[in-house]
Short mmCIF file of C-alpha atoms in Angstrom, two decimals:
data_model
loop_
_atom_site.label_atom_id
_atom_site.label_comp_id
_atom_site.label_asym_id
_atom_site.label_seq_id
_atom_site.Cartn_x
_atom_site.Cartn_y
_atom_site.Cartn_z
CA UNK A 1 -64.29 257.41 103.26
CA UNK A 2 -65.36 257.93 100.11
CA UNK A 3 -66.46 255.64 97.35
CA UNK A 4 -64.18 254.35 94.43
CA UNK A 5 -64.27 256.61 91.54
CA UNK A 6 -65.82 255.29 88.72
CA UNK A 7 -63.93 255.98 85.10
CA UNK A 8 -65.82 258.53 83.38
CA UNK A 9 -68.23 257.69 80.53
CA UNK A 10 -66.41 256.79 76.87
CA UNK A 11 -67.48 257.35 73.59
CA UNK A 12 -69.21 253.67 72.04
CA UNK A 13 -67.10 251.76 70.44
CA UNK A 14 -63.72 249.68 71.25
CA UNK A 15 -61.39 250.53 73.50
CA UNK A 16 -58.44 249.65 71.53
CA UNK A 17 -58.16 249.11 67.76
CA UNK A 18 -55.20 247.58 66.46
CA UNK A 19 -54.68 247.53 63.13
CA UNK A 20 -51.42 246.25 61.10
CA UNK A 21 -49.23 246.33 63.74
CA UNK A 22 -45.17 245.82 63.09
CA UNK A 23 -42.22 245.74 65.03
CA UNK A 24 -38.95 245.12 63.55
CA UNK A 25 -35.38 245.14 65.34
CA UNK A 26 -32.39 245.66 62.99
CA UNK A 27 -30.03 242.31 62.91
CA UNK A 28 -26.66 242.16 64.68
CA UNK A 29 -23.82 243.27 62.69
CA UNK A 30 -25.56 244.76 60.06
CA UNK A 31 -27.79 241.25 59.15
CA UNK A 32 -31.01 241.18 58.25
CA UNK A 33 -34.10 242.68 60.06
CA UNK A 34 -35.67 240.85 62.51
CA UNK A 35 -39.71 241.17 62.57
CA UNK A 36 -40.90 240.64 65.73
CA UNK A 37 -44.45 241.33 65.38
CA UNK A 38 -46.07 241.10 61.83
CA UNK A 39 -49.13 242.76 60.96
CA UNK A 40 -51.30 241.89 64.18
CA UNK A 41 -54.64 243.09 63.93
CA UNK A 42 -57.11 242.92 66.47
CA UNK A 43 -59.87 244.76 69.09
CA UNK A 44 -60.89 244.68 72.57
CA UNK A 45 -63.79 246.13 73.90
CA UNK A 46 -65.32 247.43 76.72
CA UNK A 47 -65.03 245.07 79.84
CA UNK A 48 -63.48 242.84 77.75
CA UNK A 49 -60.46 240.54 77.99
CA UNK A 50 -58.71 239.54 75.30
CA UNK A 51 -55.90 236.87 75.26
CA UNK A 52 -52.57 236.59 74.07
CA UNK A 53 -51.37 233.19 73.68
CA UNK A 54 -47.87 231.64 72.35
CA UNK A 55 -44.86 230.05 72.64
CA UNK A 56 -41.86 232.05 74.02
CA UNK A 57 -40.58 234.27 71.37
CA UNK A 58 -43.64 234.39 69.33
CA UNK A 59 -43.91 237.88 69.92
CA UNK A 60 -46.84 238.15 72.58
CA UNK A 61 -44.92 240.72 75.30
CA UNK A 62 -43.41 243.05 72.15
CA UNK A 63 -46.68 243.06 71.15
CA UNK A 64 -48.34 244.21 74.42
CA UNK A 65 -45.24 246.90 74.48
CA UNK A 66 -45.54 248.64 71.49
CA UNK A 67 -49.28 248.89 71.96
CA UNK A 68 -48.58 250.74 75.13
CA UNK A 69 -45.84 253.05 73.31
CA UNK A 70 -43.50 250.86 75.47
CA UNK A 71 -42.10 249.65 72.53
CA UNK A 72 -41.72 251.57 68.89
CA UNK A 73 -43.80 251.04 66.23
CA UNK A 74 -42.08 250.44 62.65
CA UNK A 75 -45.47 250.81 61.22
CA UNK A 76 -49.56 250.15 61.66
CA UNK A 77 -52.09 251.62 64.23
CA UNK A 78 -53.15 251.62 67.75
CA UNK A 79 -56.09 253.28 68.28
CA UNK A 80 -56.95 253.52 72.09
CA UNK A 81 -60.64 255.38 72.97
CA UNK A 82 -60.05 256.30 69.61
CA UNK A 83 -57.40 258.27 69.57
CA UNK A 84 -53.81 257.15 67.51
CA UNK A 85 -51.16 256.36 69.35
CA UNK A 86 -48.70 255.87 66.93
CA UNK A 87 -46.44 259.02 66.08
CA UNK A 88 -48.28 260.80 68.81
CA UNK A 89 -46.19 263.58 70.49
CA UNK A 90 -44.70 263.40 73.74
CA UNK A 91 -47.26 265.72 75.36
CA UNK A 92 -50.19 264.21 74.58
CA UNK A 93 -48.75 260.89 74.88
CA UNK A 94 -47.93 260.99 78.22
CA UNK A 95 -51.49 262.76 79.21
CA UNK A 96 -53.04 259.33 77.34
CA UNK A 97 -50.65 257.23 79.62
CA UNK A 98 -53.48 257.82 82.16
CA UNK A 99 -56.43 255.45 80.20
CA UNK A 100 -53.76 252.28 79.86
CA UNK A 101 -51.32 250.86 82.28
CA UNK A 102 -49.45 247.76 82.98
CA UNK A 103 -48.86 244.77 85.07
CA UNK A 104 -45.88 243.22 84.60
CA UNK A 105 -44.73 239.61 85.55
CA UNK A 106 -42.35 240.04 88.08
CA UNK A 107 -43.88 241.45 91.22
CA UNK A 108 -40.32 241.40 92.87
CA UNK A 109 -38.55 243.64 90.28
CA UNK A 110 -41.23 245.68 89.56
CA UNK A 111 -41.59 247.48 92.96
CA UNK A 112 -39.10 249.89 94.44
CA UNK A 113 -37.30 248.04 97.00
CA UNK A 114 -36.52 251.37 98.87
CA UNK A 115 -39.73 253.18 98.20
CA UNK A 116 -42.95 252.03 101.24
CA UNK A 117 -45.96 250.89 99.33
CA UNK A 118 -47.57 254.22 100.41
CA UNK A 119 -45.11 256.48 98.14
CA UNK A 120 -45.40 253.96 95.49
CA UNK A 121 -49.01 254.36 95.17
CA UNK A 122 -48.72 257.80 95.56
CA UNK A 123 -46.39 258.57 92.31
CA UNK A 124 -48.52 257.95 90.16
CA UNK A 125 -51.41 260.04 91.22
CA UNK A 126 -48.74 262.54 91.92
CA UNK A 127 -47.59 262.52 88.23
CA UNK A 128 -51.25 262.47 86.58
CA UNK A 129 -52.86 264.32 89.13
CA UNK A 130 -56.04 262.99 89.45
CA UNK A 131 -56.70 263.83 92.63
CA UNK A 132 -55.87 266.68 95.20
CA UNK A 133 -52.98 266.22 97.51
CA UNK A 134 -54.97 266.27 100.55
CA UNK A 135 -57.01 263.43 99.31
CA UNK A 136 -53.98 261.15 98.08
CA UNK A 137 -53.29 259.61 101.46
CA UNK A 138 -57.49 258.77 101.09
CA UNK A 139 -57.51 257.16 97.40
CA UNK A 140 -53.94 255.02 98.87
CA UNK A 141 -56.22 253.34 101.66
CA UNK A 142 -58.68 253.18 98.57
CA UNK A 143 -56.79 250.78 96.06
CA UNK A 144 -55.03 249.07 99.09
CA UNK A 145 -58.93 247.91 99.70
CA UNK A 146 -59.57 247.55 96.08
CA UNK A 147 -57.20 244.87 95.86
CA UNK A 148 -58.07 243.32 99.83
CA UNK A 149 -55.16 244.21 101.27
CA UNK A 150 -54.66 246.33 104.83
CA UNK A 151 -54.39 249.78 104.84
CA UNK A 152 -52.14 249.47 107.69
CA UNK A 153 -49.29 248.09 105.22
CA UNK A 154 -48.62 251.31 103.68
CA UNK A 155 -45.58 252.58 105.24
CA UNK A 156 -43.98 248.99 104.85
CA UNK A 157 -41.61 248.12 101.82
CA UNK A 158 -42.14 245.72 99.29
CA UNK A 159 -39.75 242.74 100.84
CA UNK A 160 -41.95 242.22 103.74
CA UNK A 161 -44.77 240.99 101.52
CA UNK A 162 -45.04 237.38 99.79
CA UNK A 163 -45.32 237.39 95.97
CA UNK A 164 -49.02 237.49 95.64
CA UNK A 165 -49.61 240.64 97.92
CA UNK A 166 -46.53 242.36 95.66
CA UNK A 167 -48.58 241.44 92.56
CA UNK A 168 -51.70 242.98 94.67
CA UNK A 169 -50.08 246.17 95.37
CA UNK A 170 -48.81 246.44 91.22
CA UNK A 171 -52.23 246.18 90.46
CA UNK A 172 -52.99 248.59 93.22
CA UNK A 173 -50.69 251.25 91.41
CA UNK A 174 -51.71 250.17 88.03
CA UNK A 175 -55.27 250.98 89.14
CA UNK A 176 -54.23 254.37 90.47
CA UNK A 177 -54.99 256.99 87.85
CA UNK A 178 -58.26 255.07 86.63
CA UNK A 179 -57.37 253.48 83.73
CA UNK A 180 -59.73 252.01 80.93
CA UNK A 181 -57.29 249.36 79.28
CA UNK A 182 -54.49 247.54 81.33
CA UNK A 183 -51.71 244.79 79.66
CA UNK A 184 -51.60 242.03 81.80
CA UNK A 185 -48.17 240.45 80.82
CA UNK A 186 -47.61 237.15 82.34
CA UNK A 187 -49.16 238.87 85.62
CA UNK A 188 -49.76 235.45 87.50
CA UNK A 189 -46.65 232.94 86.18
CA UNK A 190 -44.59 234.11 88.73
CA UNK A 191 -46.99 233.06 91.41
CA UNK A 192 -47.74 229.55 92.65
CA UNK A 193 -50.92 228.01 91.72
CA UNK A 194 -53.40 229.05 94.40
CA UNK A 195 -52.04 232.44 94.18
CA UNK A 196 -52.55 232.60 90.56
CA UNK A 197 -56.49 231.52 91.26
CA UNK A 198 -56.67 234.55 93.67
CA UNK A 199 -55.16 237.06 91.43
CA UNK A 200 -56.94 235.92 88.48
CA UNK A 201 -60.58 235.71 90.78
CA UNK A 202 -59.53 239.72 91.71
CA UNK A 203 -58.64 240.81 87.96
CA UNK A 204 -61.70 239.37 87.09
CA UNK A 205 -64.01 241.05 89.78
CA UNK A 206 -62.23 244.13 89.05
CA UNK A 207 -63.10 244.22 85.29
CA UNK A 208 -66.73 243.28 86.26
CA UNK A 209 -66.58 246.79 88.78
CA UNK A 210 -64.75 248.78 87.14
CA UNK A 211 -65.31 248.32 83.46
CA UNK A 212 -61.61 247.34 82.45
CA UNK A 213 -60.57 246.05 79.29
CA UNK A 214 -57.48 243.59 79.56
CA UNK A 215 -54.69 242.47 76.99
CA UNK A 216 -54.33 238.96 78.73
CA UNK A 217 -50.46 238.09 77.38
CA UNK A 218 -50.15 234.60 79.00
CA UNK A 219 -48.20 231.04 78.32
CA UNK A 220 -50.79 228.96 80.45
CA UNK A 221 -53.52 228.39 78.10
CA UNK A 222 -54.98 226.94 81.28
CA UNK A 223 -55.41 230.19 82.89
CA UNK A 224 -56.33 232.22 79.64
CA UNK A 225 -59.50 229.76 78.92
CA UNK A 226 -60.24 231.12 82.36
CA UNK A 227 -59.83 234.99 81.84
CA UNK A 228 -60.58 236.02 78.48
CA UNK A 229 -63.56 236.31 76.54
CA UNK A 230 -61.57 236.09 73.18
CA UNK A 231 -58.25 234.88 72.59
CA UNK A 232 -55.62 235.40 69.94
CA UNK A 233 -52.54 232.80 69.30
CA UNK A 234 -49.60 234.12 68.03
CA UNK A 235 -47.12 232.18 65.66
CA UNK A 236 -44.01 233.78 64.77
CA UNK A 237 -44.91 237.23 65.12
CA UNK A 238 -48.09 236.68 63.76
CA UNK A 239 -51.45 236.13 64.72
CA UNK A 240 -52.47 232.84 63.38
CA UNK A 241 -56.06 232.57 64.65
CA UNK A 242 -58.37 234.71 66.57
CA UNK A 243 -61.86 234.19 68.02
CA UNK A 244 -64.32 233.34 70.98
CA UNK A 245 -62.44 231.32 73.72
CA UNK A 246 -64.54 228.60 73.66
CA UNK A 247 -64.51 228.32 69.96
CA UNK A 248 -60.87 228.43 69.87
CA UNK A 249 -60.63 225.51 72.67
CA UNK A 250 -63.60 223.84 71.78
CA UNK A 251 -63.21 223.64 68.01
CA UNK A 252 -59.69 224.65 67.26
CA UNK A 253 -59.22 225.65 63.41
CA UNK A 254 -55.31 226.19 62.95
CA UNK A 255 -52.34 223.22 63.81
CA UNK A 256 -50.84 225.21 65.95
CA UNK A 257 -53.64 225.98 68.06
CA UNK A 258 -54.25 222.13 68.03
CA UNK A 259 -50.86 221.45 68.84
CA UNK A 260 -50.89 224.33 71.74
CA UNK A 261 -53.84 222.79 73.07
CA UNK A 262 -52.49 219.02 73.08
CA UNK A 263 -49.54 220.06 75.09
CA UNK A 264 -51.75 220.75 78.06
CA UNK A 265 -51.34 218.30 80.85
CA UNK A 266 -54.92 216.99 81.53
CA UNK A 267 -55.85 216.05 85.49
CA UNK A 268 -56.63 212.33 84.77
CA UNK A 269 -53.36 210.38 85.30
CA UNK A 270 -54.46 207.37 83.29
CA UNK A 271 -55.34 210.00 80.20
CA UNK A 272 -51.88 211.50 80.59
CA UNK A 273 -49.65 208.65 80.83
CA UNK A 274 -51.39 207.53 77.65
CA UNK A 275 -50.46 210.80 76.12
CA UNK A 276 -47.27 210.85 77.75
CA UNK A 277 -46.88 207.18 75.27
CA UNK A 278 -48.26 208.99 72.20
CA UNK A 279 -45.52 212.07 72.16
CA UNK A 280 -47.21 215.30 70.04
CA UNK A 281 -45.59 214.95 66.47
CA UNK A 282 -42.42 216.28 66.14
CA UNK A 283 -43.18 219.07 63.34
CA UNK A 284 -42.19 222.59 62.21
CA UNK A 285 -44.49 225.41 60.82
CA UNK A 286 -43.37 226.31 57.57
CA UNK A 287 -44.67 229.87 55.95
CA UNK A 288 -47.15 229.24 52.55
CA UNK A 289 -46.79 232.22 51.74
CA UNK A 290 -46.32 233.09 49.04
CA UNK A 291 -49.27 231.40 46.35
CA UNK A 292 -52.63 229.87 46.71
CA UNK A 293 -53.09 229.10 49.70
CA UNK A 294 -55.44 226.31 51.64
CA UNK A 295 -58.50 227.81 50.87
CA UNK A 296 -57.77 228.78 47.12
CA UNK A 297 -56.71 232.42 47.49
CA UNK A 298 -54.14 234.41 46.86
CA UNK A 299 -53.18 236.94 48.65
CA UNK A 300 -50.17 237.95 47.02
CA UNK A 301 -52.56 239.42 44.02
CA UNK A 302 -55.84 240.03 46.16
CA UNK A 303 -54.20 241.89 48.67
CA UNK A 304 -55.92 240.53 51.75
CA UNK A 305 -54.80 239.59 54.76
CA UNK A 306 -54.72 235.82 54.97
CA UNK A 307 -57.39 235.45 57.24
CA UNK A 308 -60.20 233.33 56.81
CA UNK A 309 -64.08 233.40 59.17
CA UNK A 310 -64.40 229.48 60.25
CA UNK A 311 -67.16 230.86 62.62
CA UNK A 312 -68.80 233.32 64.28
CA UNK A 313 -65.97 235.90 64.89
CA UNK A 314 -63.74 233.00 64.67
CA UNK A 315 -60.99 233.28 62.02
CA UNK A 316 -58.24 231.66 61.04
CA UNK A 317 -54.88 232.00 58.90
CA UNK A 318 -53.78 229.79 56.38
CA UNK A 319 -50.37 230.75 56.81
CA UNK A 320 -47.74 228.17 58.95
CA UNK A 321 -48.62 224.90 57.86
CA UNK A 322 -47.25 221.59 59.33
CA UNK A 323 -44.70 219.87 58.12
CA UNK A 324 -42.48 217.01 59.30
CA UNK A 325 -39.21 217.66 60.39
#
């Protein structure tokens, strides 16, 4: 059998540029817009994972949508192996589908529950064509080994596996057509906890093989410390503050990161029930904008995003401050 095909060689540079990037939804009954994602800027390189990190409805999954066309853009750029995405016609859209896929978080809605795991793997190599037909059958036993699982399973359907081989064989299909980027979108929450180790261990040794570059969109800021080399937090439909993983963890620069970060339960019991005395202040992020801001600028007039370098890579917004409810 032969060996795994490598993805072919890329230009330098990042794999996905980001720039501006807005979503709005129009409001019910004719009310006002609602902006989902606001100006998110941000890029992930080769073999490298970038996370995602909010509370629910901050915008993390709309934004991991509309950077994979899943979702329309209202305005902004996404750049992916430098080519726009954003307008791009159906054509050459779907011929791009091929460099960036998707792992979603529900491994038992995702699958087909009528299809066997064999013609699920085979539909997408079937629509992309990246291989022959004679050799399909081949590259199925190929990602069914990618992602340790028995060749032998193909002609089963999806109920007859637990929840971590389902999420296997989504990343099995995902991994199909060779992609360079893949959105991970809450792809272990569904699992239980040593599951989510394994999945996360095999994500990881696949990046390191096959030179993937993840959008990590996660909740557990647990599990993202673990996986990504950078992380962003989003706030609102914003990104509030971006940088290194272990600067943001380590030396946290905006209150909601701090506040994110304080809500983690911690594995010594006497630490937690002291924490679990000392409730996280009960607070609400109000928008500065507009005006000065913290750090003396303003960006009404100037024009510039309000992001400010705390660090090495490490930036910050002064937008959302604190205040008591």
């Amino acid at each position: 059998m032969s060996e795994t095909v490598m993805p072919a060689a890329q230009p330098e540079g990042p794999v996905l540029e980001v720039s501006d990037l807005t979503v709005t939804f129009p409001g019910l009954h004719g009310g006002a817009t609602v902006t989902a994602v606001d100006r998110a800027s941000f890029v992930i390189g080769r073999g490298e994972t970038l996370g995602l990190v909010g509370q629910s409805g901050s915008g993390k999954t709309t934004t991991g949508r509309a950077v994979l066309q899943l979702q329309k853009v209202t305005s902004g750029s996404v750049r992916l192996l430098g080519r726009e995405l954003v307008g791009m016609g159906r054509k050459p859209l779907r011929e791009m589908r091929r460099h960036m896929q998707f792992v979603q978080q529900n491994p038992y809605s995702s699958l087909h529950p009528r299809l066997t795991i064999g013609r699920i793997l085979s539909e997408p190599l079937e629509v992309h064509r990246t291989v022959s037909r004679a050799r399909i059958r081949e590259r199925i036993v190929e990602l069914l080994e990618l992602v340790n699982m028995d060749p032998k399973v193909v002609d089963r359907y999806p109920h007859e596996f637990s929840g971590g081989q389902r999420q296997r064989i989504v990343i099995a299909r995902a991994l199909a057509v060779n992609p360079d980027f893949v959105v991970c979108d809450e792809a272990v929450s569904a699992l239980d906890v040593r599951t989510q180790a394994q999945i996360v261990t095999l994500l990881q040794g696949l990046q390191e093989r096959l030179g993937l570059s993840y959008l990590f969109v996660a909740h557990d800021l647990a599990i993202v410390r673990e996986m990504a080399h950078r992380v962003a937090v989003m706030y609102s439909g914003q990104i509030v503050e971006l940088g290194p993983s272990a600067a943001v963890y380590d030396s946290p620069g905006h209150a909601y990161t701090r506040l994110l970060l304080d809500s983690i339960p911690v594995p010594d019991p006497a630490i937690q029930r002291l924490r679990l005395r000392n409730p996280l202040p009960d607070v609400r992020f109000v928008d500065s904008n507009p005006g000065p801001c913290a750090h003396a600028e303003d960006h009404a007039t100037t024009g510039t995003a309000p992001m400010h370098m705390i660090g090495p890579d490490h930036c910050v917004s002064c937008r959302f401050q604190p205040q008591p409810r």
